Coordinates of C-alpha atoms in Angstrom, one line a residue:
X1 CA 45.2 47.6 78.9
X2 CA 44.3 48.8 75.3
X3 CA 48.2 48.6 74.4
X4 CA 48.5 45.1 75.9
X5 CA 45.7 43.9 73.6
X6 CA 47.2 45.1 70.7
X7 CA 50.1 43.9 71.3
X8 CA 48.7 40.0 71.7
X9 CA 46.4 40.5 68.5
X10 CA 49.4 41.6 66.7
X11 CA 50.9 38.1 68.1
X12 CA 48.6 36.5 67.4
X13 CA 48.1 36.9 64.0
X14 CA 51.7 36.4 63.0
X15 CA 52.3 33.2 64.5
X16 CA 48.1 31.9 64.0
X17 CA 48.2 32.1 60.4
X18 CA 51.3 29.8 59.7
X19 CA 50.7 27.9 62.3
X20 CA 46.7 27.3 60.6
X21 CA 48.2 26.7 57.4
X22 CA 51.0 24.0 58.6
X23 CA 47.7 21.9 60.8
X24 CA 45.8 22.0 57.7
X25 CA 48.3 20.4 55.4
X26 CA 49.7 17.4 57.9
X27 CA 45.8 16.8 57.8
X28 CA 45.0 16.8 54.1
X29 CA 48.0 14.7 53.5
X30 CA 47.3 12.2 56.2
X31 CA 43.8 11.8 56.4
X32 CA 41.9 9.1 54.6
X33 CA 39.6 9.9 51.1
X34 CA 36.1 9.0 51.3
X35 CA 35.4 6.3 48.8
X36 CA 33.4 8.4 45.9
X37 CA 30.2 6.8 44.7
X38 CA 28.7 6.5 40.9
X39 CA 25.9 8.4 40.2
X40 CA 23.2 6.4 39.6
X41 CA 22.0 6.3 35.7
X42 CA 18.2 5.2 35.4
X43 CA 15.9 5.9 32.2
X44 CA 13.6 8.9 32.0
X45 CA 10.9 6.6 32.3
X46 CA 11.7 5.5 35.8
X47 CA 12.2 9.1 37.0
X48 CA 9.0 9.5 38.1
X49 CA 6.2 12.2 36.3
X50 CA 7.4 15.0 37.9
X51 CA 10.9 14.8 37.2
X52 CA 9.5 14.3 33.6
X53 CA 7.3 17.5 33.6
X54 CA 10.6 19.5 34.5
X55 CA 12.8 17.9 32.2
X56 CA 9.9 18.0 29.3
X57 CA 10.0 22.3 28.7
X58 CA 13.9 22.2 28.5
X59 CA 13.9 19.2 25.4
X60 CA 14.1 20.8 21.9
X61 CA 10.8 19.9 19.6
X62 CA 13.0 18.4 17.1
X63 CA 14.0 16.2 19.7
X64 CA 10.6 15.1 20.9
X65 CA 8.7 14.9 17.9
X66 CA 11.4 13.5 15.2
X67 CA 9.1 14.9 12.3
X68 CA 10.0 18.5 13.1
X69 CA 13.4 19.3 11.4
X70 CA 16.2 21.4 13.3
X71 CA 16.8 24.3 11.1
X72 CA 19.8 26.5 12.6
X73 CA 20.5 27.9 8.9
X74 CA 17.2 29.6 9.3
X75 CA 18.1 31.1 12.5
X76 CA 21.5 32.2 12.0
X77 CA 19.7 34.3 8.7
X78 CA 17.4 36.0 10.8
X79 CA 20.5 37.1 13.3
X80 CA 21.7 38.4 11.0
X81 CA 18.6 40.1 8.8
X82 CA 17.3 40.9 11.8
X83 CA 18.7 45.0 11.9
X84 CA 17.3 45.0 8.5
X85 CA 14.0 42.8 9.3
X86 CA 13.6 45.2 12.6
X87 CA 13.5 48.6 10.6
X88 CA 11.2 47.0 7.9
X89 CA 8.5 45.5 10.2
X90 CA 8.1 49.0 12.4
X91 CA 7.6 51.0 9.3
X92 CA 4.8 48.6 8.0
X93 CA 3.7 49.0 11.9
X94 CA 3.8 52.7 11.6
X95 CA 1.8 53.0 7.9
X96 CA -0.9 50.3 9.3
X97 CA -1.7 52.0 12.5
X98 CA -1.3 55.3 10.9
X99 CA -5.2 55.5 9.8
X100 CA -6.2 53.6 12.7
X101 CA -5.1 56.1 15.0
X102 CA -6.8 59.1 12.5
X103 CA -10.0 57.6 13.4
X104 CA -10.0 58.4 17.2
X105 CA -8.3 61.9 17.0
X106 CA -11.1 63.9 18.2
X107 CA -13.1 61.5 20.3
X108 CA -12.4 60.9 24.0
X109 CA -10.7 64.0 23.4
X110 CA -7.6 62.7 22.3
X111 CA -5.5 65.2 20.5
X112 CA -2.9 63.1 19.2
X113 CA -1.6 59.4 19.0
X114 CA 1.7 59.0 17.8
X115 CA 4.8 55.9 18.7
X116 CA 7.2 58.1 20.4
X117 CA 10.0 55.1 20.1
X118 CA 9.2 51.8 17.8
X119 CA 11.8 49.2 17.7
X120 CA 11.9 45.1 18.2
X121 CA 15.1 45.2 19.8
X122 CA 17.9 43.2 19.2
X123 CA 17.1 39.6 19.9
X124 CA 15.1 38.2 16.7
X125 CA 12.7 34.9 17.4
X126 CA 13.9 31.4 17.3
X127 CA 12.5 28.5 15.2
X128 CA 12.9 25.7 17.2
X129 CA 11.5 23.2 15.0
X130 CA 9.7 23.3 11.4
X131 CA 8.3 20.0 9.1
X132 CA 6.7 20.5 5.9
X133 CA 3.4 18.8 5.0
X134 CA 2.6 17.1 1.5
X135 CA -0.7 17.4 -0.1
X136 CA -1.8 16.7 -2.8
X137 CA -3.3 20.2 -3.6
X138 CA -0.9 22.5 -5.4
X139 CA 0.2 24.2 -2.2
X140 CA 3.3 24.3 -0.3
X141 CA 2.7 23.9 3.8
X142 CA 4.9 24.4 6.5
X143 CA 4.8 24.2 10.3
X144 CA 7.0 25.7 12.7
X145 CA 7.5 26.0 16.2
X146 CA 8.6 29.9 17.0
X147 CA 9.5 31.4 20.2
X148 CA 10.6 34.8 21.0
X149 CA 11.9 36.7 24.0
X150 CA 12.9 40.0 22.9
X151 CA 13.7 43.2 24.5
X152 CA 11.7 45.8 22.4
X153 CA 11.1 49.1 23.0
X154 CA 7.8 50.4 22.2
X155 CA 6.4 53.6 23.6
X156 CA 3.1 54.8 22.8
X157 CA 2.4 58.8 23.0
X158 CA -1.0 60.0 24.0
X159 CA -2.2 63.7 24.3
X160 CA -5.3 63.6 26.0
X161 CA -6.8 66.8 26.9
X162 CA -4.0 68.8 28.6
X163 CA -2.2 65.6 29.6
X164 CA 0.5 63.7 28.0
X165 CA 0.4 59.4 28.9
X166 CA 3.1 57.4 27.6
X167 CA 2.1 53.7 27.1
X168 CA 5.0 51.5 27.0
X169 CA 5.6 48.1 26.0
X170 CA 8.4 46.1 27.4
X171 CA 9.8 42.2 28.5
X172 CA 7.7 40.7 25.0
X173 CA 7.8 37.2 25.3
X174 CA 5.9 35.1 22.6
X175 CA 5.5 31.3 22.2
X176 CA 3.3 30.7 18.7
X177 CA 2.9 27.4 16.4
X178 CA 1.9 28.6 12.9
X179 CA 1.0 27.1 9.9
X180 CA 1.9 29.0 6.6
X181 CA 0.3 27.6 3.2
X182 CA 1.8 28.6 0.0
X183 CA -0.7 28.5 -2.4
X184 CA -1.8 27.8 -5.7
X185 CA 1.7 27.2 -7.3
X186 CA 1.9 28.7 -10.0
X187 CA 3.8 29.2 -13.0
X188 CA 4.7 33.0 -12.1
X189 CA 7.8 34.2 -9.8
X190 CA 8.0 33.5 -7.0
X191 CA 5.8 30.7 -7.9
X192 CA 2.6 31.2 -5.3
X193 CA 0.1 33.5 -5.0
X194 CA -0.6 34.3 -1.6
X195 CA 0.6 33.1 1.8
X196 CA -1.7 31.8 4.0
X197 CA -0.8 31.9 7.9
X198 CA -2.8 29.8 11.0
X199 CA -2.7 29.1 14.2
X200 CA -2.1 25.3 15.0
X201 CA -3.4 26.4 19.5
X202 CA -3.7 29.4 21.3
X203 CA -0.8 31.5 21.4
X204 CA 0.8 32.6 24.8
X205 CA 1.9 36.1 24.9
X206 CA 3.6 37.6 27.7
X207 CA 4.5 41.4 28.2
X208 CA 4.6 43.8 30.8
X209 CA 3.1 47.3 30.6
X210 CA 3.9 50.5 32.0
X211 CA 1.8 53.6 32.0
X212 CA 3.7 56.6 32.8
X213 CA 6.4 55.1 34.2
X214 CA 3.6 53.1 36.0
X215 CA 4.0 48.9 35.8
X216 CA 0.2 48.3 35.6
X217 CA 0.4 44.4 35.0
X218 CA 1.5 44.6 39.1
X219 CA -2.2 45.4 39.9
X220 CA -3.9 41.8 41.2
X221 CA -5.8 39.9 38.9
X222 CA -4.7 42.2 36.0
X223 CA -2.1 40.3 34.3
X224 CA -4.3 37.0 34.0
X225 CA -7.0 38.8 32.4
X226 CA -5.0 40.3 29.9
X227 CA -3.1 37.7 29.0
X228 CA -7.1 35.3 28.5
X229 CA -8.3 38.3 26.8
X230 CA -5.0 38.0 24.1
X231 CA -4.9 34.5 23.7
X232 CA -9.3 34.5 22.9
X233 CA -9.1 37.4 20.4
X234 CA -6.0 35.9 18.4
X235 CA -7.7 32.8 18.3
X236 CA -10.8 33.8 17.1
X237 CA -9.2 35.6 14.1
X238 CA -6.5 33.0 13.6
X239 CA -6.6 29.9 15.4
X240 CA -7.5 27.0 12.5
X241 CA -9.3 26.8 10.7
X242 CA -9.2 30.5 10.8
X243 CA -6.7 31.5 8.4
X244 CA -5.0 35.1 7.5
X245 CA -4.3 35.9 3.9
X246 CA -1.3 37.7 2.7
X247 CA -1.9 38.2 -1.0
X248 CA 1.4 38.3 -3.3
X249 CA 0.5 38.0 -6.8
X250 CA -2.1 39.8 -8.7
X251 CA -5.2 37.8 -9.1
X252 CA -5.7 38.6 -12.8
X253 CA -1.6 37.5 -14.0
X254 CA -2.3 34.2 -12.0
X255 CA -6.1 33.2 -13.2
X256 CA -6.3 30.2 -14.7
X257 CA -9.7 30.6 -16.2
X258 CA -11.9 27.4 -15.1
X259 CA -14.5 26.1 -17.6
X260 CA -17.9 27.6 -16.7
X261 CA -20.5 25.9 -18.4
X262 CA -21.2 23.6 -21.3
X263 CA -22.0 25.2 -25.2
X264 CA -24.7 22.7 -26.5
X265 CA -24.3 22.7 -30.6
X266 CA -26.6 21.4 -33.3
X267 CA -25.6 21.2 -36.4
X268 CA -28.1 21.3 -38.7
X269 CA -27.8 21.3 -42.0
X270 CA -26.3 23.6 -45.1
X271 CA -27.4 25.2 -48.1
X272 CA -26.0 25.4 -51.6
X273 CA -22.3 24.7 -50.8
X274 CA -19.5 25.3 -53.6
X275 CA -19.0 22.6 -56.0
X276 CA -15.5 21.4 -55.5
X277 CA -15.4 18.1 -57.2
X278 CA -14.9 17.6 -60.8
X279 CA -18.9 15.7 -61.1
X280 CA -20.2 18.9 -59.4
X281 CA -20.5 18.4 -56.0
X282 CA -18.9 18.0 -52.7
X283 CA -18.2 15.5 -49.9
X284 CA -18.7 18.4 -47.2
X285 CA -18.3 17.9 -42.9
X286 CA -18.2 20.5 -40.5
X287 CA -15.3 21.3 -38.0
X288 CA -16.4 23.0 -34.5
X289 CA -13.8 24.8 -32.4
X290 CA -13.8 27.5 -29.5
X291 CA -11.5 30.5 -29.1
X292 CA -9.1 30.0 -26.5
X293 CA -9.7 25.9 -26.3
X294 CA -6.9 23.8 -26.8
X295 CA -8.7 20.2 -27.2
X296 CA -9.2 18.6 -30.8
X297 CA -11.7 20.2 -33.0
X298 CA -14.8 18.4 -32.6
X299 CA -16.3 17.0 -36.3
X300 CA -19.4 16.4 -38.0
X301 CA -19.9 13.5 -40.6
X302 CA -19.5 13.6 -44.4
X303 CA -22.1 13.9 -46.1
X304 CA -21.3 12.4 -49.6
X305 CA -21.5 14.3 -52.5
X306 CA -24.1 16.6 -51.5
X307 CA -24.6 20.5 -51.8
X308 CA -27.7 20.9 -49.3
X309 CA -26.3 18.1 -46.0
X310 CA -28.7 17.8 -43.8
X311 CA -26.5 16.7 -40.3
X312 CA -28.8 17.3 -37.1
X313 CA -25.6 16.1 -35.1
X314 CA -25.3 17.3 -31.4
X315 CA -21.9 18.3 -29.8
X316 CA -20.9 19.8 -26.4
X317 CA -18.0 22.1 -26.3
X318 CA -16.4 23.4 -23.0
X319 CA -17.1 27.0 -22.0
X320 CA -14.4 29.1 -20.1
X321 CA -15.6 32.7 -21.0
X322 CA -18.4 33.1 -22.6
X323 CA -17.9 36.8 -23.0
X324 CA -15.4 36.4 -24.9
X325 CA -14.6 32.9 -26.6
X326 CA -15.8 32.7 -30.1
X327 CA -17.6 29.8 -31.7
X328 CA -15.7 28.8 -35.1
X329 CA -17.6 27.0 -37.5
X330 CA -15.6 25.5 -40.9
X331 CA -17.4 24.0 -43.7
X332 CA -14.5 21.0 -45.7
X333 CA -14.7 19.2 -49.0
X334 CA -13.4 15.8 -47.4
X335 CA -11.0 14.4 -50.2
X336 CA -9.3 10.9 -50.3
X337 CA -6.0 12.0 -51.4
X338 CA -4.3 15.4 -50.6
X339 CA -5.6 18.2 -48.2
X340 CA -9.7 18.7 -47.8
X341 CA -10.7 22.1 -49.1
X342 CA -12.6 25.1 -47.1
X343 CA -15.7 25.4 -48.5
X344 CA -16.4 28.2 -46.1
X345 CA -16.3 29.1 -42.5
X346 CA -17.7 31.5 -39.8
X347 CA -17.3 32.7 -36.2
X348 CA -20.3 33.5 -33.7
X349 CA -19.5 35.6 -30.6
X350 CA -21.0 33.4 -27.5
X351 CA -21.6 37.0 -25.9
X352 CA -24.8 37.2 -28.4
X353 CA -26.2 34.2 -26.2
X354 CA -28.3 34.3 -22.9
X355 CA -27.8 31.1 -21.0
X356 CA -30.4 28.5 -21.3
X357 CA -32.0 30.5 -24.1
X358 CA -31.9 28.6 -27.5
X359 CA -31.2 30.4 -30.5
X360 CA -30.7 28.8 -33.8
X361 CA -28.4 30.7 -36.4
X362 CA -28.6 30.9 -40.4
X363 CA -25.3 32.1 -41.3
X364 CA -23.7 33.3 -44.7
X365 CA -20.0 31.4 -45.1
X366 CA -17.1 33.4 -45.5
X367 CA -14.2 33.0 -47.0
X368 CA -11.9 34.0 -44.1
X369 CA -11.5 34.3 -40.6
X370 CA -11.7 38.0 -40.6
X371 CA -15.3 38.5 -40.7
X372 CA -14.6 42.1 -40.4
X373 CA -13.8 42.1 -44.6
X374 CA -16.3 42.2 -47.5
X375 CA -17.4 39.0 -48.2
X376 CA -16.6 37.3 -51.6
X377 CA -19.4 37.9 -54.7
X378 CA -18.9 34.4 -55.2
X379 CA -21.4 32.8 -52.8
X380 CA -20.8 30.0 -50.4
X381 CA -23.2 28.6 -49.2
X382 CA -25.4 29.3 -45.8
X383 CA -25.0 27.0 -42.4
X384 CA -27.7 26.8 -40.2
X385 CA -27.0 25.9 -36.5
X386 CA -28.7 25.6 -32.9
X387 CA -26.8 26.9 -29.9
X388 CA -27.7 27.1 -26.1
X389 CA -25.1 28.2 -23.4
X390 CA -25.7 26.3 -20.1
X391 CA -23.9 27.4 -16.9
X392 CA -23.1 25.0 -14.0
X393 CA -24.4 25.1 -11.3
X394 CA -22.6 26.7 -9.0
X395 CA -21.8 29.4 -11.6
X396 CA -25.4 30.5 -13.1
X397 CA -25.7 32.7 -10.3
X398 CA -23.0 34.9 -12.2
X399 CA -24.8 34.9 -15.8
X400 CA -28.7 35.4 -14.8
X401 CA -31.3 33.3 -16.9
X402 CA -33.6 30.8 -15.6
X403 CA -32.3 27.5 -15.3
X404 CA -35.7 25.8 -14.8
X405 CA -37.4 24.1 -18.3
X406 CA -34.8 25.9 -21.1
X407 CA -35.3 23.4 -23.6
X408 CA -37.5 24.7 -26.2
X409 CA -37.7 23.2 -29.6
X410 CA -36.7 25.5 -32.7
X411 CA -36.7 23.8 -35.8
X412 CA -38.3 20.5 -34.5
X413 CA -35.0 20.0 -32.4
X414 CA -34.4 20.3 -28.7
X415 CA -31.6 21.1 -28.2
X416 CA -31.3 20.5 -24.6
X417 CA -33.7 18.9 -22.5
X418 CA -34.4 18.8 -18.5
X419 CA -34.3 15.2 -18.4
X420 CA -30.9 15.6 -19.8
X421 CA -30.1 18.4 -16.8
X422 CA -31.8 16.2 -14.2
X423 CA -29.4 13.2 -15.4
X424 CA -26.6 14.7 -14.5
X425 CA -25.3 16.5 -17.4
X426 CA -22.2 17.8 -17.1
X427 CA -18.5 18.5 -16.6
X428 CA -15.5 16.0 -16.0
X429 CA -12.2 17.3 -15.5
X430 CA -8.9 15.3 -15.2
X431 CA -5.6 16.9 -14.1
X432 CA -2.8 14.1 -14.6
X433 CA -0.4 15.6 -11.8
X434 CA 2.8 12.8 -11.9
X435 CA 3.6 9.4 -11.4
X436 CA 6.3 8.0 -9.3
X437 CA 9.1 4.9 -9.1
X438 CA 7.7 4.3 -12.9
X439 CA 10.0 1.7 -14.2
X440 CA 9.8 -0.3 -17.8
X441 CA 12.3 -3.3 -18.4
X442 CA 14.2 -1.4 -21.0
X443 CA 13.5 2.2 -20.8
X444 CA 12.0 4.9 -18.6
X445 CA 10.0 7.1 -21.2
X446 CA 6.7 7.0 -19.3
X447 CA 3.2 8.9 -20.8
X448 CA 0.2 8.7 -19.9
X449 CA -3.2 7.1 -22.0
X450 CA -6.5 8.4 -20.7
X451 CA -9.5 6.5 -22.5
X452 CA -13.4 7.5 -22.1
X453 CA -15.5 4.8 -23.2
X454 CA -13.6 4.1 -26.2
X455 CA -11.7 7.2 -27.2
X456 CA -8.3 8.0 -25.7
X457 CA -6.3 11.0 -24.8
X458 CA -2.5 10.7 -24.6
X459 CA 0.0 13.3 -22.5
X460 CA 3.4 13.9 -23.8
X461 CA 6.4 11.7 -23.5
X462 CA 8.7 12.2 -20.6
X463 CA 12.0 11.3 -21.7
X464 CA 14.5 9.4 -19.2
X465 CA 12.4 9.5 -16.0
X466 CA 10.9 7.5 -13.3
X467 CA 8.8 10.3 -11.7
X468 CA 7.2 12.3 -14.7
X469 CA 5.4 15.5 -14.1
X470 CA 2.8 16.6 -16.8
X471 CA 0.4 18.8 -14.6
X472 CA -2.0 18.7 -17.7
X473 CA -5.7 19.2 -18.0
X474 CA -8.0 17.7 -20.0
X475 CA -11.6 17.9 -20.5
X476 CA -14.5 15.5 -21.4
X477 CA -18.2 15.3 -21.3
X478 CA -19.1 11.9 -19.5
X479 CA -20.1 9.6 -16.8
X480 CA -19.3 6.7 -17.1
X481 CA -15.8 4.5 -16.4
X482 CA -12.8 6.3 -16.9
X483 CA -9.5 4.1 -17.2
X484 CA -6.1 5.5 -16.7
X485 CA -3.6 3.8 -18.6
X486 CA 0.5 4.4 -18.1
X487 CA 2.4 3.0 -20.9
X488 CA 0.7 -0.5 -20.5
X489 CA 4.5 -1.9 -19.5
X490 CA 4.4 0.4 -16.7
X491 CA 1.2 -0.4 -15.4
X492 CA -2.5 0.9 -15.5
X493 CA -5.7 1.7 -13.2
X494 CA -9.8 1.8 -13.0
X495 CA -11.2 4.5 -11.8
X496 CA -15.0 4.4 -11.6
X497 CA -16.4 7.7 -12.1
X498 CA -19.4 7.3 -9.9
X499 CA -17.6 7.9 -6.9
X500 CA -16.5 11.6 -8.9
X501 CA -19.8 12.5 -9.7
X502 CA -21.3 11.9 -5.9
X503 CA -18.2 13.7 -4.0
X504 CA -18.1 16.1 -6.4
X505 CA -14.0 15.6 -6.7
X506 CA -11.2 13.2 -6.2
X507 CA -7.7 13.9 -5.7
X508 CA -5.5 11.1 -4.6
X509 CA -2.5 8.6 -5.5
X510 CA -3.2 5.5 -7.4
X511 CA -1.0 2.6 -7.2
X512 CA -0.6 1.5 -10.6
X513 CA -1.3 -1.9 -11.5
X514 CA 1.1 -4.7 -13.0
X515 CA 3.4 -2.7 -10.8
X516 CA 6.0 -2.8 -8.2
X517 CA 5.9 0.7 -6.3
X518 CA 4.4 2.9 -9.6
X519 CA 2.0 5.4 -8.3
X520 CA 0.5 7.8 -10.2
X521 CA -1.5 11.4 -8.7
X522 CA -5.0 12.6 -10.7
X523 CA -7.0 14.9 -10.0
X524 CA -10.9 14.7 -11.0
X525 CA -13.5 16.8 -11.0
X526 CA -17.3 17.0 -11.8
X527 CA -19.1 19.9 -12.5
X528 CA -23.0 19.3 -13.2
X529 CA -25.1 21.8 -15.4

């Protein structure tokens, strides 16, 4: 019976298998095709939510939010920087946690703490989206969309007591939306000063764990406290407007020294002067100027042909460092034709001053700057002055003194009084950033004319341009209307100054008057004393 049935199997399948094969072809040939339909094409919006919420995760940022630029280029580099980006980033790893890990040697007794294996794998993050921000600070700020899903190996060594634990780290997955801020631009490579990095939401982090050889993120409830407890501490530290600062540049090659407070100068009169006029006397004025202070020298009257001038003239004078800026007084014989002659001159360190304290000065003139040389047997004359030093504000705190009632009367003068403080005394400053889509009828060489109440300051000429860039800084004592002039073909704007001196600062665009798209950016500050 058993060689019988083998025999039939072996029968049948010689003669099943062809004959199979020629049943199915008389019946693919022969039968009739189904008529195939279309697929049916609706829009997205017609699809339902939940067909959206699935199709949502898979569409690229740039894609969804058009603001957000595809930048490939960036990714491709950090393929292939990422070997070298990899061994960087664990060492700084290693040399951080390397006195963090000192401190608890000894306690719990822990013996040792040490990364048996420290690598980021081979799969770097992905930008999947970045736009860049414009303020009109001098910053530079960018936002980008990272994700990563890497395959690190991290294992953490323990020696607790008499047993060795191995922590390991493994399956990192992060999904992060940063916001780095360049900032202040400055004129020193690479051009910013520190990097400032936040969180636009909560990051979502996930990892999994395993404790010697253990996967501990499979105990219940586990895994969703961990990954809470992440997402709350990184957002407390960084989440905006929590920010982390990277510092790049030294703080003292990138200072830009900010004025301070105000120098409040009398000039009062002058004694026997130097007869430089053929009747035997002088036309003499006085020229005031600070160390370090590149506005015009500020000048007295003349006083015609007199030898003792008596001035009692007032003049305020922009402080930056008072510990070391020098006050530079010159005595001229004012002459109608030719150059005026130095009758004298002489320099008092604002160092000898305490703010709010006023001191008046009788001073010998020198012949030179150098006030370190013997003076000349051949008098010149005395110069007697008043000077107080008057802090703003927000900076007093870092000179001492008493703020409250400094003006006190030396040589039947005050110098500075509170009614003057308690009006608002003070501080403008205007930056002249740029001006854009300037354009004159026949030619583009735009500057800019700033006038307060009746005297002007000019920038210089930008040759061959409709979006000048001065970034230029001048200072002036008042509060009142300021008006900002471009060349007058180009166009001009008001800005009324009490909107400066109740918000302290403003920093915006202007469109410029008598123009078609002209713009111009100031910024304008107001420091009170």
């Amino acid at each position: 019976m058993g060689l019988f049935g083998s025999f039939l199997g072996i029968i049948g399948f010689v003669f099943g298998i062809p004959l199979g094969l020629l049943v199915g072809f008389f019946v693919f040939v022969y039968s009739e095709t189904k008529q195939v339909k279309e697929p049916v094409v609706r829009p997205i919006s017609e699809l339902g939510p939940h067909a959206l919420q699935e199709l949502l995760p898979e569409i690229p940022l740039w894609v969804k939010t058009p603001d957000y630029e595809r930048v490939d280029w960036l990714n491709k580099f950090l393929l292939d920087m990422w070997p070298y980006l990899d061994k960087a980033i664990c060492e700084i790893i290693r040399s951080t946690t390397k006195p963090i890990f000192a401190e608890y040697i000894g306690k719990y007794q822990i013996k040792a703490i040490e990364f048996e294996e420290l690598t980021l794998g081979t799969l770097p993050p992905t930008i999947c989206g970045m736009k860049v921000l414009e303020t009109n600070e001098k910053e530079l700020v960018m936002e980008q969309v990272i994700k990563w899903a890497g395959n690190p190996n991290i294992v953490l060594n323990l020696q607790v007591s008499s047993l060795n634990i191995t922590v390991q780290l493994v399956d990192l997955q992060v999904f992060a939306m940063p916001r780095v801020t360049l900032r202040p631009l400055v004129p020193t490579f690479p051009c910013f000063a520190k990097v400032v990095v936040s969180l636009l939401e909560k990051p979502h982090v996930d990892f999994g764990m395993k404790i010697s050889g253990g996967d501990i993120m499979a105990i219940p409830g586990l895994y969703r406290f961990v990954q809470e407890t992440i997402k709350k501490q990184v957002a407390s530290l960084y989440l905006w407007p929590q920010t982390l600062e990277v510092p790049i540049l030294d703080e003292s090659t990138v200072a830009i020294k900010k004025p301070v407070g105000i120098l409040h100068v009398n000039v009062i009169r002058a004694h026997k002067l130097l007869k430089m006029d053929l009747l035997g006397s002088s036309d003499p004025y006085v020229k005031l100027s600070l160390t370090g202070d590149k506005l015009p020298a500020k000048k007295t009257t003349v006083k015609r042909k007199n030898l003792n001038p008596v001035w009692n003239e007032k003049f305020k004078l922009v402080v930056k460092d008072p510990q070391s800026q020098v006050l530079q007084l010159q005595v001229f014989d004012w002459d109608k034709v030719g150059a005026h002659d130095k009758l004298g001159m002489q320099l008092i360190p604002l160092k000898m001053l305490k703010p709010y304290d006023n001191k008046e000065f009788t001073l010998d003139l020198l012949k030179d700057t150098n006030i370190n040389e013997t003076p000349s047997k051949k008098p010149r004359g005395q110069i007697v002055v008043d000077l107080t030093f008057v802090p703003f504000k927000e900076d007093s705190n870092k000179f001492g003194g008493n703020s409250e009632g400094y003006g006190r009367k030396e040589s039947g003068i005050d110098v500075v009084s509170d009614d003057e403080v308690q009006e608002g005394a003070g501080l403008l400053s205007v930056i002249i950033q740029e001006a854009e889509e300037v354009e004159g009828e026949h030619h583009n060489n735009p500057f800019a004319v700033l006038t307060f109440n009746g005297e002007k300051r000019k920038t210089k000429v930008m040759k061959k341009t409709r979006h000048p860039r001065w970034n230029i800084n001048i200072f002036h004592l008042f509060n009142e209307m300021i008006i900002l002039l471009m060349q007058e073909s180009l166009g001009h704007v008001e800005i009324n100054l009490n909107d400066v001196v109740h918000n302290g600062r403003i920093n915006d665009r202007y469109h410029l008057i008598n123009s078609k798209n002209g713009e111009i950016h100031v910024d304008i500050r107001w420091k009170v004393v």
